[in-house]
Structure formats: structure tokens, C-alpha cells
């Protein structure tokens, strides 16, 4: 089993900077920068409409907390949404992820 950690950034540059850093620090085996999306949410009692840049990180259970904390340290948002989800993976891929972050 691997984990997927999902977050959104305010710019493509911030997304790529943090994604690359997480792979270099071996907290994530890889990071997928997804297509920009429109997010609607309420912040400080006002409705917001924001273009955001999602990133999906692949890691292991052992590295989850460190990855999430480090993303939070480097994130461009005051209160970023950082969510971890368990994911089943084919054995070869799961082994690769473990080897990259181990």
C-alpha cells in the first residue's frame, strides 16, 4: 500500500517548487502536477473563486507525516488543505515508491 497526499497551490510556480523539493528530499517518490482548477470556498466570511494548481504526491505510510508537515512549511497558503489517502498499488509500483522514499 502507498499513500497519496493531495494539496492545491496558488500558482504553478509554487506547485512545481514544492513538488520538486519533496522529491529531492525523498519525502515523495513522485509528484503529479495536475491541470489548474477553479475552487469555490468561503474564507474569512467571503465567498472566494480561485484558480488553483493541484499536486498529488506518492509516498509511504512511514513518510506521510513528514511529507505533510514539510509541505505545510513550504506552502504559499496560510491554511493549506493537505489531505492523505491510502491507495492500493500493484506490487512493483509500491516497491518502487518505497525504494524512492526509504
mmCIF file of N, CA and C in Angstrom:
data_model
loop_
_atom_site.group_PDB
_atom_site.id
_atom_site.type_symbol
_atom_site.label_atom_id
_atom_site.label_comp_id
_atom_site.label_asym_id
_atom_site.label_seq_id
_atom_site.Cartn_x
_atom_site.Cartn_y
_atom_site.Cartn_z
ATOM 1 N N UNK A 1 0.838 -1.172 0.000
ATOM 2 C CA UNK A 1 0.000 0.000 0.000
ATOM 3 C C UNK A 1 0.892 1.247 0.000
ATOM 4 N N UNK A 2 0.441 2.254 -0.710
ATOM 5 C CA UNK A 2 1.107 3.549 -0.717
ATOM 6 C C UNK A 2 0.106 4.576 -0.228
ATOM 7 N N UNK A 3 0.548 5.790 -0.095
ATOM 8 C CA UNK A 3 -0.335 6.891 0.252
ATOM 9 C C UNK A 3 -0.249 7.960 -0.815
ATOM 10 N N UNK A 4 -1.370 8.603 -1.047
ATOM 11 C CA UNK A 4 -1.439 9.763 -1.918
ATOM 12 C C UNK A 4 -1.687 10.972 -1.038
ATOM 13 N N UNK A 5 -0.888 11.996 -1.211
ATOM 14 C CA UNK A 5 -1.072 13.241 -0.477
ATOM 15 C C UNK A 5 -1.421 14.309 -1.499
ATOM 16 N N UNK A 6 -2.544 14.974 -1.267
ATOM 17 C CA UNK A 6 -3.116 15.930 -2.214
ATOM 18 C C UNK A 6 -3.124 17.317 -1.590
ATOM 19 N N UNK A 7 -2.736 18.300 -2.376
ATOM 20 C CA UNK A 7 -2.861 19.691 -1.950
ATOM 21 C C UNK A 7 -2.999 20.577 -3.183
ATOM 22 N N UNK A 8 -3.364 21.810 -2.954
ATOM 23 C CA UNK A 8 -3.523 22.796 -4.021
ATOM 24 C C UNK A 8 -2.645 24.005 -3.716
ATOM 25 N N UNK A 9 -2.096 24.603 -4.749
ATOM 26 C CA UNK A 9 -1.248 25.778 -4.598
ATOM 27 C C UNK A 9 -1.863 26.961 -5.337
ATOM 28 N N UNK A 10 -1.415 28.152 -4.979
ATOM 29 C CA UNK A 10 -1.931 29.366 -5.591
ATOM 30 C C UNK A 10 -1.301 29.722 -6.924
ATOM 31 N N UNK A 11 -0.202 29.036 -7.275
ATOM 32 C CA UNK A 11 0.433 29.302 -8.569
ATOM 33 C C UNK A 11 1.131 28.034 -9.051
ATOM 34 N N UNK A 12 1.318 27.936 -10.355
ATOM 35 C CA UNK A 12 2.039 26.802 -10.929
ATOM 36 C C UNK A 12 3.484 26.801 -10.447
ATOM 37 N N UNK A 13 4.062 27.980 -10.276
ATOM 38 C CA UNK A 13 5.441 28.085 -9.822
ATOM 39 C C UNK A 13 5.600 27.529 -8.405
ATOM 40 N N UNK A 14 4.678 27.869 -7.515
ATOM 41 C CA UNK A 14 4.736 27.355 -6.140
ATOM 42 C C UNK A 14 4.546 25.850 -6.135
ATOM 43 N N UNK A 15 3.608 25.366 -6.940
ATOM 44 C CA UNK A 15 3.354 23.924 -7.017
ATOM 45 C C UNK A 15 4.606 23.186 -7.472
ATOM 46 N N UNK A 16 5.253 23.669 -8.515
ATOM 47 C CA UNK A 16 6.442 22.989 -9.038
ATOM 48 C C UNK A 16 7.616 23.082 -8.071
ATOM 49 N N UNK A 17 7.764 24.211 -7.417
ATOM 50 C CA UNK A 17 8.863 24.390 -6.461
ATOM 51 C C UNK A 17 8.736 23.389 -5.309
ATOM 52 N N UNK A 18 7.546 23.296 -4.719
ATOM 53 C CA UNK A 18 7.351 22.393 -3.582
ATOM 54 C C UNK A 18 7.383 20.941 -4.042
ATOM 55 N N UNK A 19 6.782 20.639 -5.183
ATOM 56 C CA UNK A 19 6.793 19.264 -5.696
ATOM 57 C C UNK A 19 8.219 18.779 -5.906
ATOM 58 N N UNK A 20 9.030 19.579 -6.543
ATOM 59 C CA UNK A 20 10.415 19.200 -6.772
ATOM 60 C C UNK A 20 11.187 19.030 -5.476
ATOM 61 N N UNK A 21 10.945 19.905 -4.532
ATOM 62 C CA UNK A 21 11.635 19.831 -3.245
ATOM 63 C C UNK A 21 11.273 18.545 -2.501
ATOM 64 N N UNK A 22 9.998 18.137 -2.552
ATOM 65 C CA UNK A 22 9.574 16.925 -1.844
ATOM 66 C C UNK A 22 10.213 15.675 -2.451
ATOM 67 N N UNK A 23 10.385 15.667 -3.765
ATOM 68 C CA UNK A 23 11.054 14.532 -4.419
ATOM 69 C C UNK A 23 12.549 14.556 -4.088
ATOM 70 N N UNK A 24 13.169 15.735 -4.151
ATOM 71 C CA UNK A 24 14.598 15.840 -3.823
ATOM 72 C C UNK A 24 14.874 15.428 -2.377
ATOM 73 N N UNK A 25 13.963 15.766 -1.468
ATOM 74 C CA UNK A 25 14.133 15.409 -0.060
ATOM 75 C C UNK A 25 13.715 13.961 0.227
ATOM 76 N N UNK A 26 13.258 13.262 -0.798
ATOM 77 C CA UNK A 26 12.851 11.852 -0.697
ATOM 78 C C UNK A 26 11.685 11.646 0.264
ATOM 79 N N UNK A 27 10.845 12.662 0.381
ATOM 80 C CA UNK A 27 9.604 12.523 1.137
ATOM 81 C C UNK A 27 8.488 12.004 0.243
ATOM 82 N N UNK A 28 8.635 12.222 -1.060
ATOM 83 C CA UNK A 28 7.689 11.720 -2.057
ATOM 84 C C UNK A 28 8.482 11.043 -3.167
ATOM 85 N N UNK A 29 7.949 9.930 -3.658
ATOM 86 C CA UNK A 29 8.599 9.247 -4.778
ATOM 87 C C UNK A 29 8.405 10.040 -6.059
ATOM 88 N N UNK A 30 7.243 10.615 -6.207
ATOM 89 C CA UNK A 30 6.972 11.467 -7.362
ATOM 90 C C UNK A 30 5.826 12.396 -7.021
ATOM 91 N N UNK A 31 5.657 13.402 -7.838
ATOM 92 C CA UNK A 31 4.580 14.369 -7.664
ATOM 93 C C UNK A 31 3.966 14.622 -9.030
ATOM 94 N N UNK A 32 2.654 14.536 -9.098
ATOM 95 C CA UNK A 32 1.937 14.831 -10.326
ATOM 96 C C UNK A 32 1.289 16.202 -10.203
ATOM 97 N N UNK A 33 1.719 17.108 -11.052
ATOM 98 C CA UNK A 33 1.095 18.430 -11.111
ATOM 99 C C UNK A 33 -0.076 18.327 -12.068
ATOM 100 N N UNK A 34 -1.262 18.533 -11.544
ATOM 101 C CA UNK A 34 -2.480 18.364 -12.323
ATOM 102 C C UNK A 34 -2.887 19.683 -12.975
ATOM 103 N N UNK A 35 -3.879 19.595 -13.855
ATOM 104 C CA UNK A 35 -4.357 20.786 -14.560
ATOM 105 C C UNK A 35 -4.948 21.788 -13.571
ATOM 106 N N UNK A 36 -4.795 23.071 -13.844
ATOM 107 C CA UNK A 36 -5.406 24.072 -12.961
ATOM 108 C C UNK A 36 -6.903 23.824 -12.837
ATOM 109 N N UNK A 37 -7.447 24.205 -11.696
ATOM 110 C CA UNK A 37 -8.877 24.043 -11.456
ATOM 111 C C UNK A 37 -9.420 25.316 -10.818
ATOM 112 N N UNK A 38 -10.727 25.433 -10.828
ATOM 113 C CA UNK A 38 -11.403 26.538 -10.155
ATOM 114 C C UNK A 38 -11.927 26.007 -8.825
ATOM 115 N N UNK A 39 -11.554 26.655 -7.742
ATOM 116 C CA UNK A 39 -12.037 26.282 -6.414
ATOM 117 C C UNK A 39 -12.962 27.365 -5.895
ATOM 118 N N UNK A 40 -14.077 26.939 -5.338
ATOM 119 C CA UNK A 40 -15.032 27.846 -4.704
ATOM 120 C C UNK A 40 -15.081 27.488 -3.230
ATOM 121 N N UNK A 41 -14.882 28.475 -2.366
ATOM 122 C CA UNK A 41 -14.888 28.223 -0.927
ATOM 123 C C UNK A 41 -15.105 29.539 -0.194
ATOM 124 N N UNK A 42 -15.486 29.421 1.069
ATOM 125 C CA UNK A 42 -15.641 30.607 1.892
ATOM 126 C C UNK A 42 -14.394 30.770 2.744
ATOM 127 N N UNK A 43 -13.848 31.971 2.759
ATOM 128 C CA UNK A 43 -12.661 32.278 3.558
ATOM 129 C C UNK A 43 -12.857 33.639 4.194
ATOM 130 N N UNK A 44 -12.735 33.696 5.506
ATOM 131 C CA UNK A 44 -12.917 34.920 6.268
ATOM 132 C C UNK A 44 -14.252 35.575 5.929
ATOM 133 N N UNK A 45 -15.281 34.716 5.902
ATOM 134 C CA UNK A 45 -16.677 35.118 5.709
ATOM 135 C C UNK A 45 -16.976 35.697 4.330
ATOM 136 N N UNK A 46 -16.118 35.413 3.351
ATOM 137 C CA UNK A 46 -16.369 35.861 1.984
ATOM 138 C C UNK A 46 -16.213 34.698 1.024
ATOM 139 N N UNK A 47 -17.111 34.635 0.044
ATOM 140 C CA UNK A 47 -17.021 33.599 -0.980
ATOM 141 C C UNK A 47 -15.825 33.894 -1.877
ATOM 142 N N UNK A 48 -15.024 32.870 -2.123
ATOM 143 C CA UNK A 48 -13.829 33.000 -2.945
ATOM 144 C C UNK A 48 -13.979 32.152 -4.213
ATOM 145 N N UNK A 49 -13.438 32.637 -5.294
ATOM 146 C CA UNK A 49 -13.323 31.876 -6.548
ATOM 147 C C UNK A 49 -11.872 32.005 -6.963
ATOM 148 N N UNK A 50 -11.159 30.895 -6.946
ATOM 149 C CA UNK A 50 -9.716 30.939 -7.134
ATOM 150 C C UNK A 50 -9.271 29.875 -8.132
ATOM 151 N N UNK A 51 -8.376 30.241 -9.023
ATOM 152 C CA UNK A 51 -7.700 29.231 -9.828
ATOM 153 C C UNK A 51 -6.583 28.659 -8.973
ATOM 154 N N UNK A 52 -6.580 27.324 -8.843
ATOM 155 C CA UNK A 52 -5.569 26.669 -8.025
ATOM 156 C C UNK A 52 -4.888 25.568 -8.832
ATOM 157 N N UNK A 53 -3.750 25.118 -8.312
ATOM 158 C CA UNK A 53 -2.903 24.166 -9.017
ATOM 159 C C UNK A 53 -2.704 22.940 -8.131
ATOM 160 N N UNK A 54 -3.453 21.853 -8.409
ATOM 161 C CA UNK A 54 -3.382 20.653 -7.573
ATOM 162 C C UNK A 54 -2.105 19.851 -7.820
ATOM 163 N N UNK A 55 -1.610 19.234 -6.749
ATOM 164 C CA UNK A 55 -0.474 18.330 -6.838
ATOM 165 C C UNK A 55 -0.811 17.075 -6.040
ATOM 166 N N UNK A 56 -0.486 15.935 -6.614
ATOM 167 C CA UNK A 56 -0.698 14.639 -5.988
ATOM 168 C C UNK A 56 0.672 14.000 -5.765
ATOM 169 N N UNK A 57 1.016 13.790 -4.505
ATOM 170 C CA UNK A 57 2.295 13.200 -4.130
ATOM 171 C C UNK A 57 2.095 11.727 -3.802
ATOM 172 N N UNK A 58 3.057 10.883 -4.168
ATOM 173 C CA UNK A 58 3.020 9.454 -3.833
ATOM 174 C C UNK A 58 4.108 9.181 -2.808
ATOM 175 N N UNK A 59 3.716 8.536 -1.699
ATOM 176 C CA UNK A 59 4.661 8.268 -0.627
ATOM 177 C C UNK A 59 4.243 7.003 0.120
ATOM 178 N N UNK A 60 4.929 6.730 1.229
ATOM 179 C CA UNK A 60 4.618 5.572 2.068
ATOM 180 C C UNK A 60 4.035 6.051 3.391
ATOM 181 N N UNK A 61 3.434 5.110 4.126
ATOM 182 C CA UNK A 61 2.857 5.443 5.432
ATOM 183 C C UNK A 61 3.927 5.998 6.371
ATOM 184 N N UNK A 62 5.132 5.464 6.289
ATOM 185 C CA UNK A 62 6.225 5.915 7.161
ATOM 186 C C UNK A 62 6.625 7.367 6.898
ATOM 187 N N UNK A 63 6.429 7.837 5.693
ATOM 188 C CA UNK A 63 6.865 9.194 5.318
ATOM 189 C C UNK A 63 5.713 10.201 5.294
ATOM 190 N N UNK A 64 4.476 9.720 5.487
ATOM 191 C CA UNK A 64 3.293 10.588 5.368
ATOM 192 C C UNK A 64 3.378 11.833 6.248
ATOM 193 N N UNK A 65 3.573 11.652 7.540
ATOM 194 C CA UNK A 65 3.547 12.794 8.453
ATOM 195 C C UNK A 65 4.649 13.796 8.132
ATOM 196 N N UNK A 66 5.848 13.303 7.831
ATOM 197 C CA UNK A 66 6.954 14.201 7.491
ATOM 198 C C UNK A 66 6.656 14.956 6.195
ATOM 199 N N UNK A 67 6.087 14.253 5.217
ATOM 200 C CA UNK A 67 5.734 14.899 3.945
ATOM 201 C C UNK A 67 4.684 15.985 4.163
ATOM 202 N N UNK A 68 3.632 15.657 4.885
ATOM 203 C CA UNK A 68 2.566 16.632 5.110
ATOM 204 C C UNK A 68 3.077 17.852 5.878
ATOM 205 N N UNK A 69 3.912 17.622 6.883
ATOM 206 C CA UNK A 69 4.458 18.739 7.657
ATOM 207 C C UNK A 69 5.354 19.616 6.789
ATOM 208 N N UNK A 70 6.184 19.000 5.972
ATOM 209 C CA UNK A 70 7.113 19.768 5.127
ATOM 210 C C UNK A 70 6.358 20.556 4.065
ATOM 211 N N UNK A 71 5.338 19.949 3.461
ATOM 212 C CA UNK A 71 4.514 20.704 2.507
ATOM 213 C C UNK A 71 3.929 21.932 3.203
ATOM 214 N N UNK A 72 3.428 21.734 4.410
ATOM 215 C CA UNK A 72 2.855 22.853 5.162
ATOM 216 C C UNK A 72 3.857 23.969 5.423
ATOM 217 N N UNK A 73 5.117 23.602 5.713
ATOM 218 C CA UNK A 73 6.164 24.598 5.942
ATOM 219 C C UNK A 73 6.452 25.432 4.698
ATOM 220 N N UNK A 74 6.419 24.799 3.539
ATOM 221 C CA UNK A 74 6.801 25.463 2.289
ATOM 222 C C UNK A 74 5.624 26.047 1.517
ATOM 223 N N UNK A 75 4.414 25.762 1.959
ATOM 224 C CA UNK A 75 3.208 26.127 1.209
ATOM 225 C C UNK A 75 3.018 27.632 1.140
ATOM 226 N N UNK A 76 2.398 28.083 0.060
ATOM 227 C CA UNK A 76 2.151 29.507 -0.125
ATOM 228 C C UNK A 76 0.839 29.972 0.508
ATOM 229 N N UNK A 77 0.080 29.082 1.141
ATOM 230 C CA UNK A 77 -1.176 29.448 1.784
ATOM 231 C C UNK A 77 -1.004 29.490 3.297
ATOM 232 N N UNK A 78 -1.759 30.341 3.941
ATOM 233 C CA UNK A 78 -1.778 30.424 5.405
ATOM 234 C C UNK A 78 -2.313 29.132 6.015
ATOM 235 N N UNK A 79 -3.394 28.606 5.448
ATOM 236 C CA UNK A 79 -4.009 27.375 5.933
ATOM 237 C C UNK A 79 -4.245 26.442 4.744
ATOM 238 N N UNK A 80 -3.220 25.721 4.318
ATOM 239 C CA UNK A 80 -3.385 24.863 3.133
ATOM 240 C C UNK A 80 -4.204 23.610 3.439
ATOM 241 N N UNK A 81 -4.922 23.156 2.444
ATOM 242 C CA UNK A 81 -5.590 21.854 2.517
ATOM 243 C C UNK A 81 -4.555 20.813 2.099
ATOM 244 N N UNK A 82 -4.194 19.943 3.023
ATOM 245 C CA UNK A 82 -3.243 18.868 2.741
ATOM 246 C C UNK A 82 -3.908 17.598 3.232
ATOM 247 N N UNK A 83 -4.221 16.693 2.309
ATOM 248 C CA UNK A 83 -5.032 15.514 2.618
ATOM 249 C C UNK A 83 -4.281 14.258 2.210
ATOM 250 N N UNK A 84 -4.254 13.255 3.085
ATOM 251 C CA UNK A 84 -3.621 11.969 2.764
ATOM 252 C C UNK A 84 -4.684 10.897 2.607
ATOM 253 N N UNK A 85 -4.475 10.022 1.613
ATOM 254 C CA UNK A 85 -5.407 8.926 1.335
ATOM 255 C C UNK A 85 -4.623 7.648 1.102
ATOM 256 N N UNK A 86 -5.086 6.543 1.707
ATOM 257 C CA UNK A 86 -4.495 5.243 1.420
ATOM 258 C C UNK A 86 -4.808 4.865 -0.021
ATOM 259 N N UNK A 87 -3.874 4.186 -0.668
ATOM 260 C CA UNK A 87 -4.090 3.753 -2.048
ATOM 261 C C UNK A 87 -3.453 2.389 -2.254
ATOM 262 N N UNK A 88 -4.185 1.500 -2.875
ATOM 263 C CA UNK A 88 -3.610 0.219 -3.276
ATOM 264 C C UNK A 88 -2.838 0.439 -4.567
ATOM 265 N N UNK A 89 -1.747 -0.278 -4.708
ATOM 266 C CA UNK A 89 -0.927 -0.163 -5.914
ATOM 267 C C UNK A 89 -0.420 -1.546 -6.284
ATOM 268 N N UNK A 90 -0.137 -1.739 -7.559
ATOM 269 C CA UNK A 90 0.457 -3.004 -7.976
ATOM 270 C C UNK A 90 1.793 -3.150 -7.255
ATOM 271 N N UNK A 91 2.189 -4.384 -6.923
ATOM 272 C CA UNK A 91 3.398 -4.590 -6.108
ATOM 273 C C UNK A 91 4.650 -3.901 -6.655
ATOM 274 N N UNK A 92 4.889 -3.976 -7.924
ATOM 275 C CA UNK A 92 6.096 -3.360 -8.476
ATOM 276 C C UNK A 92 6.137 -1.865 -8.247
ATOM 277 N N UNK A 93 5.012 -1.201 -8.430
ATOM 278 C CA UNK A 93 4.970 0.244 -8.226
ATOM 279 C C UNK A 93 5.108 0.579 -6.742
ATOM 280 N N UNK A 94 4.424 -0.158 -5.893
ATOM 281 C CA UNK A 94 4.530 0.077 -4.451
ATOM 282 C C UNK A 94 5.971 -0.100 -3.986
ATOM 283 N N UNK A 95 6.651 -1.103 -4.514
ATOM 284 C CA UNK A 95 8.054 -1.329 -4.168
ATOM 285 C C UNK A 95 8.924 -0.153 -4.625
ATOM 286 N N UNK A 96 8.644 0.352 -5.823
ATOM 287 C CA UNK A 96 9.405 1.497 -6.340
ATOM 288 C C UNK A 96 9.217 2.714 -5.437
ATOM 289 N N UNK A 97 7.961 2.986 -5.064
ATOM 290 C CA UNK A 97 7.693 4.127 -4.178
ATOM 291 C C UNK A 97 8.469 3.969 -2.877
ATOM 292 N N UNK A 98 8.400 2.787 -2.274
ATOM 293 C CA UNK A 98 9.131 2.531 -1.043
ATOM 294 C C UNK A 98 10.628 2.718 -1.196
ATOM 295 N N UNK A 99 11.170 2.300 -2.319
ATOM 296 C CA UNK A 99 12.598 2.460 -2.567
ATOM 297 C C UNK A 99 13.007 3.905 -2.767
ATOM 298 N N UNK A 100 12.126 4.704 -3.328
ATOM 299 C CA UNK A 100 12.450 6.110 -3.580
ATOM 300 C C UNK A 100 12.451 6.940 -2.304
ATOM 301 N N UNK A 101 11.577 6.603 -1.373
ATOM 302 C CA UNK A 101 11.455 7.427 -0.152
ATOM 303 C C UNK A 101 12.110 6.759 1.050
ATOM 304 N N UNK A 102 12.595 5.542 0.887
ATOM 305 C CA UNK A 102 13.146 4.789 2.016
ATOM 306 C C UNK A 102 14.469 5.268 2.503
#
